[in-house]
Every structure is written in structure tokens, then in C-alpha cells.
Coordinates of N, CA and C in Angstrom, one line a residue:
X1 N -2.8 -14.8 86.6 CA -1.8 -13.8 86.2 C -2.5 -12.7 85.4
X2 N -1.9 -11.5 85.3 CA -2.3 -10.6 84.7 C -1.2 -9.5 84.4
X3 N -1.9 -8.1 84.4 CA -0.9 -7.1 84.6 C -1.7 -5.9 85.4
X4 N -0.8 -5.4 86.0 CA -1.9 -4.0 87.1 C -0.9 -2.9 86.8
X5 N -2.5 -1.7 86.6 CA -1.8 -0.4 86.7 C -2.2 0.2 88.0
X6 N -0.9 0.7 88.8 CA -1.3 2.0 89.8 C -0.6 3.1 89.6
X7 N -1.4 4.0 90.4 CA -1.1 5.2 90.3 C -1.0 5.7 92.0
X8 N 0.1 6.8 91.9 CA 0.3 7.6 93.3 C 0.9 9.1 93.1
X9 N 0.5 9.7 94.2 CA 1.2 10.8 94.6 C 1.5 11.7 95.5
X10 N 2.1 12.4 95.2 CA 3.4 13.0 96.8 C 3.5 14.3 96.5
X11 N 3.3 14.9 97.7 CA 3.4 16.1 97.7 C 4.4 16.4 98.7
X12 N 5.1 17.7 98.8 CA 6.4 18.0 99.7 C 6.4 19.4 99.4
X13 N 7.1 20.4 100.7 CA 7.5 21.7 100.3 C 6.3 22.3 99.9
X14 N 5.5 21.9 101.3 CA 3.9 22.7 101.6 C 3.4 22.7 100.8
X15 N 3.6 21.8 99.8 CA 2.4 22.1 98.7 C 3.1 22.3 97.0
X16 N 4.2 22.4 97.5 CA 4.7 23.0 95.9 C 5.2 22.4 95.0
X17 N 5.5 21.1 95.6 CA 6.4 20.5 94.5 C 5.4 18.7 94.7
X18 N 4.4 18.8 93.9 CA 3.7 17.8 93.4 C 4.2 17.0 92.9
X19 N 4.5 15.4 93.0 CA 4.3 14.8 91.8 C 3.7 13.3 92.0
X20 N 3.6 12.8 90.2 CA 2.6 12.0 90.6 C 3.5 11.0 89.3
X21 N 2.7 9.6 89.9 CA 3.8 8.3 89.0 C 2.5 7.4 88.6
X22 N 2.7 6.6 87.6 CA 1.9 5.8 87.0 C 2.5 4.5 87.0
X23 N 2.7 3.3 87.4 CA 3.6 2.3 86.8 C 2.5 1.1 85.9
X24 N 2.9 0.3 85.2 CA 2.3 -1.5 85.4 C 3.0 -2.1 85.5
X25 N 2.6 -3.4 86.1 CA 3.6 -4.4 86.3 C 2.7 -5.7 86.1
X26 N 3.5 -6.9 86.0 CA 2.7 -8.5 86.2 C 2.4 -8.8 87.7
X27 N 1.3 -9.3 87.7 CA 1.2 -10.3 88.8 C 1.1 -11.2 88.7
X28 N 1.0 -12.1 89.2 CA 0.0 -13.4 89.6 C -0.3 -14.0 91.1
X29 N -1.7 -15.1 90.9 CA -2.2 -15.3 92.3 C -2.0 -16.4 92.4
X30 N -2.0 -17.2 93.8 CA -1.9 -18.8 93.7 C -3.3 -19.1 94.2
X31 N -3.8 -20.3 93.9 CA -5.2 -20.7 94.9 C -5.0 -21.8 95.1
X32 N -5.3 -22.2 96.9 CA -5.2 -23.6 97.0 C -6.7 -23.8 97.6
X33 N -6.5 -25.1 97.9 CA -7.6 -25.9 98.3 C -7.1 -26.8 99.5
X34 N -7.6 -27.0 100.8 CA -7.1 -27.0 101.7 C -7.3 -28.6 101.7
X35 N -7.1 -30.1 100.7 CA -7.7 -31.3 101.3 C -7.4 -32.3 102.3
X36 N -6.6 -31.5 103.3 CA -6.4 -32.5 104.8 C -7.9 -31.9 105.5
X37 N -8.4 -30.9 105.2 CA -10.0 -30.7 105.9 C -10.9 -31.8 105.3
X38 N -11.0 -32.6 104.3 CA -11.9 -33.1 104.3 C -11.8 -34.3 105.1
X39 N -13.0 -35.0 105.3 CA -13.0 -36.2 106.1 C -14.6 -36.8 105.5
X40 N -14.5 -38.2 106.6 CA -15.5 -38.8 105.9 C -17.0 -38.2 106.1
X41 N -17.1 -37.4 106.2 CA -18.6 -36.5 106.5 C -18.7 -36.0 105.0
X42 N -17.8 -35.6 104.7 CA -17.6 -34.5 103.4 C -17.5 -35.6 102.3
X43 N -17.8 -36.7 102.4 CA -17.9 -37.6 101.1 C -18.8 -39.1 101.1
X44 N -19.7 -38.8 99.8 CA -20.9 -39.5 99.6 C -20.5 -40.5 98.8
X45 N -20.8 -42.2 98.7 CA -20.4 -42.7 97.6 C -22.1 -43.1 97.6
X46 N -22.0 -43.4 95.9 CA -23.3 -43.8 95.6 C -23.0 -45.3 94.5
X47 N -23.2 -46.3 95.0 CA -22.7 -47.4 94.2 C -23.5 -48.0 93.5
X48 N -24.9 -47.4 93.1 CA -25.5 -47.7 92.0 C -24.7 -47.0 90.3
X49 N -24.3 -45.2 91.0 CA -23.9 -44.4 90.1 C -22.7 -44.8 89.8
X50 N -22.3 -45.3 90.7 CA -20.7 -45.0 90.8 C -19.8 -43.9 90.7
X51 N -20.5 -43.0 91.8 CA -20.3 -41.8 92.4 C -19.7 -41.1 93.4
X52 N -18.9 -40.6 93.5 CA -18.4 -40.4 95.0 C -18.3 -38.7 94.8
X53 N -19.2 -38.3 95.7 CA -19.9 -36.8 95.5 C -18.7 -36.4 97.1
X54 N -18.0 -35.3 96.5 CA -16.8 -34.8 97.4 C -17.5 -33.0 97.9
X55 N -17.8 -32.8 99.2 CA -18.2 -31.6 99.4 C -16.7 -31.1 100.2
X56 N -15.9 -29.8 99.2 CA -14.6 -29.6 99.3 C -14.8 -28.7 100.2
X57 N -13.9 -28.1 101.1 CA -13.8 -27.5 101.3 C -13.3 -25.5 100.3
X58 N -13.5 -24.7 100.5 CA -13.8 -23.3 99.8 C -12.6 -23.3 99.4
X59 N -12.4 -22.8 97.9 CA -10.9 -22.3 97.2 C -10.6 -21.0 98.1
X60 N -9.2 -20.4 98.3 CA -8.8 -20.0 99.0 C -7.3 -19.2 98.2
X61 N -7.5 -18.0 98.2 CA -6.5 -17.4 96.8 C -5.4 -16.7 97.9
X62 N -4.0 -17.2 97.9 CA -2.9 -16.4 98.1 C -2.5 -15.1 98.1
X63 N -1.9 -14.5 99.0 CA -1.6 -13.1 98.8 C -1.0 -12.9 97.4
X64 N -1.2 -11.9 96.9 CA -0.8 -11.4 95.2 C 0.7 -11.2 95.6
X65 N 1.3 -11.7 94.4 CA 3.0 -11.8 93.9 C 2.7 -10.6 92.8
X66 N 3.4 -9.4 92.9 CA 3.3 -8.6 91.9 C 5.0 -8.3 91.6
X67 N 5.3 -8.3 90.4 CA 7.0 -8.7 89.9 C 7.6 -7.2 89.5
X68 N 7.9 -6.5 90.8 CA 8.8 -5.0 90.7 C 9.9 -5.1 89.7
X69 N 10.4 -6.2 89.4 CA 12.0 -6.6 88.2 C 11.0 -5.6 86.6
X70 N 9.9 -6.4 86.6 CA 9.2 -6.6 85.5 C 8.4 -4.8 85.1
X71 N 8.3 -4.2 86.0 CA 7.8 -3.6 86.3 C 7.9 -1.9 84.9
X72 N 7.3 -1.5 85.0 CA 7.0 -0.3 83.7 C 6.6 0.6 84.2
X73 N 7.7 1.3 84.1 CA 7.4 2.9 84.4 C 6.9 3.7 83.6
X74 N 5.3 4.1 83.3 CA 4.6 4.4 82.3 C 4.6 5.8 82.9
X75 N 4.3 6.8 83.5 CA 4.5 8.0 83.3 C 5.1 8.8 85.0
X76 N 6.0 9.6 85.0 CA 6.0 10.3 86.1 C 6.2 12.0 86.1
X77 N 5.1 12.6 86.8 CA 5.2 13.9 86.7 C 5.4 14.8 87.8
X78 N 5.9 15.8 87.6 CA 6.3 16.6 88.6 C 7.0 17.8 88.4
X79 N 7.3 19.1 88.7 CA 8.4 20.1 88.1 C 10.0 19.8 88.9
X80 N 9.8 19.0 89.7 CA 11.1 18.6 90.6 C 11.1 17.3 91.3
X81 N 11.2 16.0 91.5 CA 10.7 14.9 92.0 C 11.8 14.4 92.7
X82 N 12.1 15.2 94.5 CA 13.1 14.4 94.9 C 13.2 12.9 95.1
X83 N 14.3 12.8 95.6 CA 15.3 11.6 96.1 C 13.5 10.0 97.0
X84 N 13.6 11.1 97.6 CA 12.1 10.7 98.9 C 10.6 11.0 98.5
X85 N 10.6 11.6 96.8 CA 9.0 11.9 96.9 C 9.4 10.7 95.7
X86 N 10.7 9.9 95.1 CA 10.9 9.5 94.4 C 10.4 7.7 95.1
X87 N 10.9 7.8 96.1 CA 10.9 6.4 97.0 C 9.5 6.6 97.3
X88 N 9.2 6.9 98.3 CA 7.8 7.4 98.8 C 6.3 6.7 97.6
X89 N 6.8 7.9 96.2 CA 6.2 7.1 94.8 C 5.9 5.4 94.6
X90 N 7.3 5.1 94.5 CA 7.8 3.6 94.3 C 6.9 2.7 95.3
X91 N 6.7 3.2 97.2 CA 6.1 2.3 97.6 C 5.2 2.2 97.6
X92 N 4.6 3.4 97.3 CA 2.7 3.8 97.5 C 2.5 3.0 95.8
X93 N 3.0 3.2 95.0 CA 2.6 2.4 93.9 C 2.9 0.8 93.8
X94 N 3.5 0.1 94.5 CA 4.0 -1.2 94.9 C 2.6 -2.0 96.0
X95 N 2.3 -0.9 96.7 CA 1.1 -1.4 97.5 C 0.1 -1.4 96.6
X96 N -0.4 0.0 96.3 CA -1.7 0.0 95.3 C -1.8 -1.6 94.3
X97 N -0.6 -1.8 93.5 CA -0.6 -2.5 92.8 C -1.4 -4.2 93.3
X98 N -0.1 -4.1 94.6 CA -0.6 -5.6 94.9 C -2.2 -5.3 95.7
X99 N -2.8 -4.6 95.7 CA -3.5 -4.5 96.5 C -5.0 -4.5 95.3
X100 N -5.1 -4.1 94.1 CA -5.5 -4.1 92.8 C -5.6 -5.6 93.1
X101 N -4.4 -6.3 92.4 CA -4.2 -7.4 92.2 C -4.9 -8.3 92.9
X102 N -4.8 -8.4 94.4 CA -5.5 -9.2 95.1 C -7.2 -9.4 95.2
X103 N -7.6 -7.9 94.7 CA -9.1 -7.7 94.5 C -9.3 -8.2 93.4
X104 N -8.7 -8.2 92.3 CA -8.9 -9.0 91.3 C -8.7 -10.4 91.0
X105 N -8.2 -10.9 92.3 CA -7.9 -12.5 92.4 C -8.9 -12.7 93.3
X106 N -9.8 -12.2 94.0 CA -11.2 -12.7 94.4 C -12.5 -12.1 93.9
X107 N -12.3 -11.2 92.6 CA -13.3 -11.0 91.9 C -14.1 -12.3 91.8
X108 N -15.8 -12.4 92.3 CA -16.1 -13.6 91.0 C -15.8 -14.7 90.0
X109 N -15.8 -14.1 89.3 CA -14.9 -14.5 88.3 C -13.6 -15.2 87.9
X110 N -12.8 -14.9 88.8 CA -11.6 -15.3 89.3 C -11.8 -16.4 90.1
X111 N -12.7 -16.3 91.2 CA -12.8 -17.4 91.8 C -13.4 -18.6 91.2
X112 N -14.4 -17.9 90.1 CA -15.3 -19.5 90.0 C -14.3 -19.8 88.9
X113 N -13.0 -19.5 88.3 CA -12.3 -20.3 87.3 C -11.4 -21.1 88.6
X114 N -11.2 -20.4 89.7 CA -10.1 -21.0 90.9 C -11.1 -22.3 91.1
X115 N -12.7 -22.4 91.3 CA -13.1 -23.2 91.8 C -12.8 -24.7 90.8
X116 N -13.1 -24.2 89.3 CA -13.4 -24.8 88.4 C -12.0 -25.9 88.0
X117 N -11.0 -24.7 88.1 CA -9.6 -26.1 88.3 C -9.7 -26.7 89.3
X118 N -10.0 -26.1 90.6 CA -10.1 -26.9 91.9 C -11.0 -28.0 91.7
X119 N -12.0 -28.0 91.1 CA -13.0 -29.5 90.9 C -12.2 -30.8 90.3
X120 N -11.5 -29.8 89.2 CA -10.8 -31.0 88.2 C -10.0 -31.9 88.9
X121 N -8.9 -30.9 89.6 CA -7.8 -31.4 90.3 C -8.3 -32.3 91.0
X122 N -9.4 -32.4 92.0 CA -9.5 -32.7 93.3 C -10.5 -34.0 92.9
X123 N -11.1 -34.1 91.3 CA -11.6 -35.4 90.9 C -10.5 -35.9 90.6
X124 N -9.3 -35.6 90.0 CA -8.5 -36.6 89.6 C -7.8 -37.3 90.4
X125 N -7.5 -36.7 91.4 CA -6.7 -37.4 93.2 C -7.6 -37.9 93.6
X126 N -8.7 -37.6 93.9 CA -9.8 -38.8 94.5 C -10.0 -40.3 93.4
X127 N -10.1 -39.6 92.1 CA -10.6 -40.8 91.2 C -9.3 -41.7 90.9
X128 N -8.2 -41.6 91.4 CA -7.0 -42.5 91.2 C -6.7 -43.3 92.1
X129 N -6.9 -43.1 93.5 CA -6.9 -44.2 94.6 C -8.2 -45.7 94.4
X130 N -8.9 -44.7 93.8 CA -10.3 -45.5 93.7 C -10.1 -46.4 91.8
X131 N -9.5 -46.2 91.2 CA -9.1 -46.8 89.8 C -8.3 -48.1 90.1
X132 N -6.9 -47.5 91.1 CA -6.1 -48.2 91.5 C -6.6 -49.4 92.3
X133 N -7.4 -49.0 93.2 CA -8.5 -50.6 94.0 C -9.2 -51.0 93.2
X134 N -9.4 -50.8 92.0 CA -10.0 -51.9 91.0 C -11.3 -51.3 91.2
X135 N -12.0 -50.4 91.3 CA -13.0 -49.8 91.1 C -13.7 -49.4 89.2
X136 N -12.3 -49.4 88.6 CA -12.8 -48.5 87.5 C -13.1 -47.9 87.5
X137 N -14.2 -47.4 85.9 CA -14.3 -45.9 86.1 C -15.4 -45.5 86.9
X138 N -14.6 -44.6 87.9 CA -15.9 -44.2 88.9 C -15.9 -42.1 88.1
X139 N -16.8 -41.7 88.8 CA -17.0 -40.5 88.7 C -17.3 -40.0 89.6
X140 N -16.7 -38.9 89.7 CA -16.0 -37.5 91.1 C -16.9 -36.2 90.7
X141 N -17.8 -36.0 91.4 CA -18.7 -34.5 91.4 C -18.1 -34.1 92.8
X142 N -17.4 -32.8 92.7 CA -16.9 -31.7 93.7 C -17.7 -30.8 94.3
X143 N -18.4 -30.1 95.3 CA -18.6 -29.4 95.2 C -18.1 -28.3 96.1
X144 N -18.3 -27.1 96.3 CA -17.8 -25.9 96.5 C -18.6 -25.5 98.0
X145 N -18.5 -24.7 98.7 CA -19.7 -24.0 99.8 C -20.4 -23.6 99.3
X146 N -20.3 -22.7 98.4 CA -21.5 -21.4 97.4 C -22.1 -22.0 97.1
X147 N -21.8 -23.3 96.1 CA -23.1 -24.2 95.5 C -23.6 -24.9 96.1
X148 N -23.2 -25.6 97.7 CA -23.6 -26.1 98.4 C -24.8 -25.1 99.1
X149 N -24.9 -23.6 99.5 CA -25.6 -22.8 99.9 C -26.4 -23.0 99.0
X150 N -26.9 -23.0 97.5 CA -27.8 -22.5 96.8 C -28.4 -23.8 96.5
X151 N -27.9 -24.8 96.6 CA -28.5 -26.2 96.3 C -29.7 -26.7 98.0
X152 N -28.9 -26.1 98.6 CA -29.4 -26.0 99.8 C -31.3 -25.1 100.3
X153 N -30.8 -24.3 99.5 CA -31.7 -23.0 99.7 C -32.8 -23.1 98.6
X154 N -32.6 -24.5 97.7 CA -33.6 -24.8 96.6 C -34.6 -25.0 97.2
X155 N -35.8 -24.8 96.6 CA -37.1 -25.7 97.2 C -37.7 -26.0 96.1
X156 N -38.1 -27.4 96.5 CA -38.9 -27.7 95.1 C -40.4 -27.8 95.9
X157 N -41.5 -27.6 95.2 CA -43.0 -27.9 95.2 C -43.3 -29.5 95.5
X158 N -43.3 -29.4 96.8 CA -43.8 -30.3 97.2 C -45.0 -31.0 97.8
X159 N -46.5 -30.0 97.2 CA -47.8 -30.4 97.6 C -48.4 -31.9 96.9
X160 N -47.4 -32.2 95.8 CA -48.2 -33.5 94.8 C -46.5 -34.0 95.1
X161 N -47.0 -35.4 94.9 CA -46.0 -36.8 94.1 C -46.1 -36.6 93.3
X162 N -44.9 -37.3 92.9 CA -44.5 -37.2 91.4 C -45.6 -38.3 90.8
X163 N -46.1 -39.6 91.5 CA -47.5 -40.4 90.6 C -48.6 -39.4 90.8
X164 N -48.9 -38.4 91.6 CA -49.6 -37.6 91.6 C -49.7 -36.7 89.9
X165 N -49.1 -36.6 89.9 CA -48.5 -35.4 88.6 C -48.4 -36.1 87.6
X166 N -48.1 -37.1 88.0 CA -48.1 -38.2 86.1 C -49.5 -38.6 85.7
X167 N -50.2 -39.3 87.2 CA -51.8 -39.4 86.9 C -52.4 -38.5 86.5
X168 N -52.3 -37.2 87.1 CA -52.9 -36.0 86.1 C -52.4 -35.5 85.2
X169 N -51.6 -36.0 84.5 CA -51.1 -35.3 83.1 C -51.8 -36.7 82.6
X170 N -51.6 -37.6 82.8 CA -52.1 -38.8 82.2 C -53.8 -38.8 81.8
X171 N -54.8 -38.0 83.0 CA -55.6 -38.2 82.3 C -56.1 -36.8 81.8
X172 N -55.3 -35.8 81.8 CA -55.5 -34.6 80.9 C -55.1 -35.0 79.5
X173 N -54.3 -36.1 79.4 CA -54.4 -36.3 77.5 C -55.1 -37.4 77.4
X174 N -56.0 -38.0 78.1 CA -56.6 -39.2 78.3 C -57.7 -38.3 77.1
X175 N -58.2 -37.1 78.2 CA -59.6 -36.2 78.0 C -59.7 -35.4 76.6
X176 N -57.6 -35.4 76.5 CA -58.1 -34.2 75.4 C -57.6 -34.9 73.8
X177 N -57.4 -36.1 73.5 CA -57.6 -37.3 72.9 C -58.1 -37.8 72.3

């Protein structure tokens, strides 16, 4: 939810009679999460952890609801502003708005708070069927596409093992001791 300002303007009568409107109004966005896509590919249990690692399908944000009732007519100018450069105003500022709006419900930011309820939610419906079969407490890690790309795209150094790496730290304080 938020509030958006747009701006527009109209010209008529070749040129001569300008004018221009400012409004704000409220929006808000909805985001869902699609979970009839997932299936059993998209879910890891680890029964040492007691883990069930959920690869979700991507948050996914609704067209923007922006509320014309609510709406604030913060300035309109013009030396004459007919009937039609009056309407005209109204729609071009009604788009702009929702159209603000919707850029700002896929900002970054926006999404990774959309993703961040989406984790919670989608641990707590997973983690209830599994409570209910007498599992206890299990624990629900979500993850997202984007973190799935970069977890992906990791690389770790893999010229030594890890007894490789302990033996040599091992006897570099053996030496310096």
C-alpha cells in the first residue's frame, strides 16, 4: 500500500488553452504465490535436520488497485479547463497513477518484502500438515528463483579437501608453536 502522485496535461484550441492537473491517491498491490506449481521435485526432506527445503515457485504481484473515491486533487491549472480537457485530465492521471503504482510494486524492494512474507506463509502451510502427522517440530527453508540463481552460480574452491586444509593449518601451527 502506499500513496501515488501523477501528473498530466491537455492541450486544446491549437495550442491555447493549456492545462495541467496534479492528483494523489492510495493504492495498494496484492502478491501471490502460485502453490498448486509445486510438486515433488520442488521439495527436499532432510531427516537428519528435520528439514524440508521448499524450492517455491517466484512471487508474482497483481495489477495495482489505485482508490479514485480516495483520491486528492492537489493542484489544477489552466486559464480555461473545459468539460473534455477536464475528463481527458482525470484519465491520463488515473493511468499514470496506476501505472507509478505498479512500478513500485515490482521495485526490488517491494518484491523481496513480497518474497519475505511469501517464505513465512508458505513455511507455515507446509509445517502444519507435517506437525499434524506427528512429525513435530520440523523446519521449512523456502526458497525463491533469484536465490536459487545465485546459490547456483556460487563456486566454492575446490582444488583441496577440506582434511586437506585442516592438515595444513594443522601443521602450520604445529611449526609456528
Amino acid at each position: 500500500t502506499g500513496t501515488v502522485q501523477a501528473t498530466a496535461s491537455d492541450t486544446r484550441a491549437l495550442g491555447l488553452l493549456r492545462s495541467d492537473q496534479v492528483v494523489k491517491m492510495p493504492y495498494s498491490v496484492s502478491y501471490f504465490v502460485d502453490v498448486s506449481r509445486l510438486d515433488a521435485d520442488d521439495l527436499q526432506w532432510n531427516g537428519q535436520t528435520r528439514t524440508l527445503i521448499v524450492d517455491a515457485p517466484d512471487v508474482t504481484a497483481a495489477p495495482a488497485n489505485t482508490d479514485e473515491g480516495r483520491r486528492t486533487l492537489v493542484e489544477t491549472k489552466g486559464l480555461f479547463v473545459t468539460r473534455e480537457a477536464a475528463e481527458a485530465l482525470s484519465k491520463s492521471t488515473s493511468a499514470r497513477a496506476t501505472a507509478v503504482a505498479e512500478r513500485e510494486a515490482k521495485s526490488p524492494e517491494r518484491m523481496a518484502q513480497a518474497r519475505e512474507l511469501g517464505r513465512a506463509a508458505i513455511a507455515r502451510l507446509l509445517a502444519q500438515p507435517l506437525a499434524a502427522a506427528g512429525m513435530g517440530e520440523v523446519r521449512v527453508v523456502v526458497t525463491f528463483p533469484p536465490e536459487r540463481m545465485q546459490r547456483d552460480g556460487e563456486r566454492w574452491d575446490m582444488s583441496k579437501s577440506v582434511d586437506q586444509v585442516m592438515r595444513e593449518r594443522a601443521a602450520r601451527e604445529g611449526t609456528t608453536n
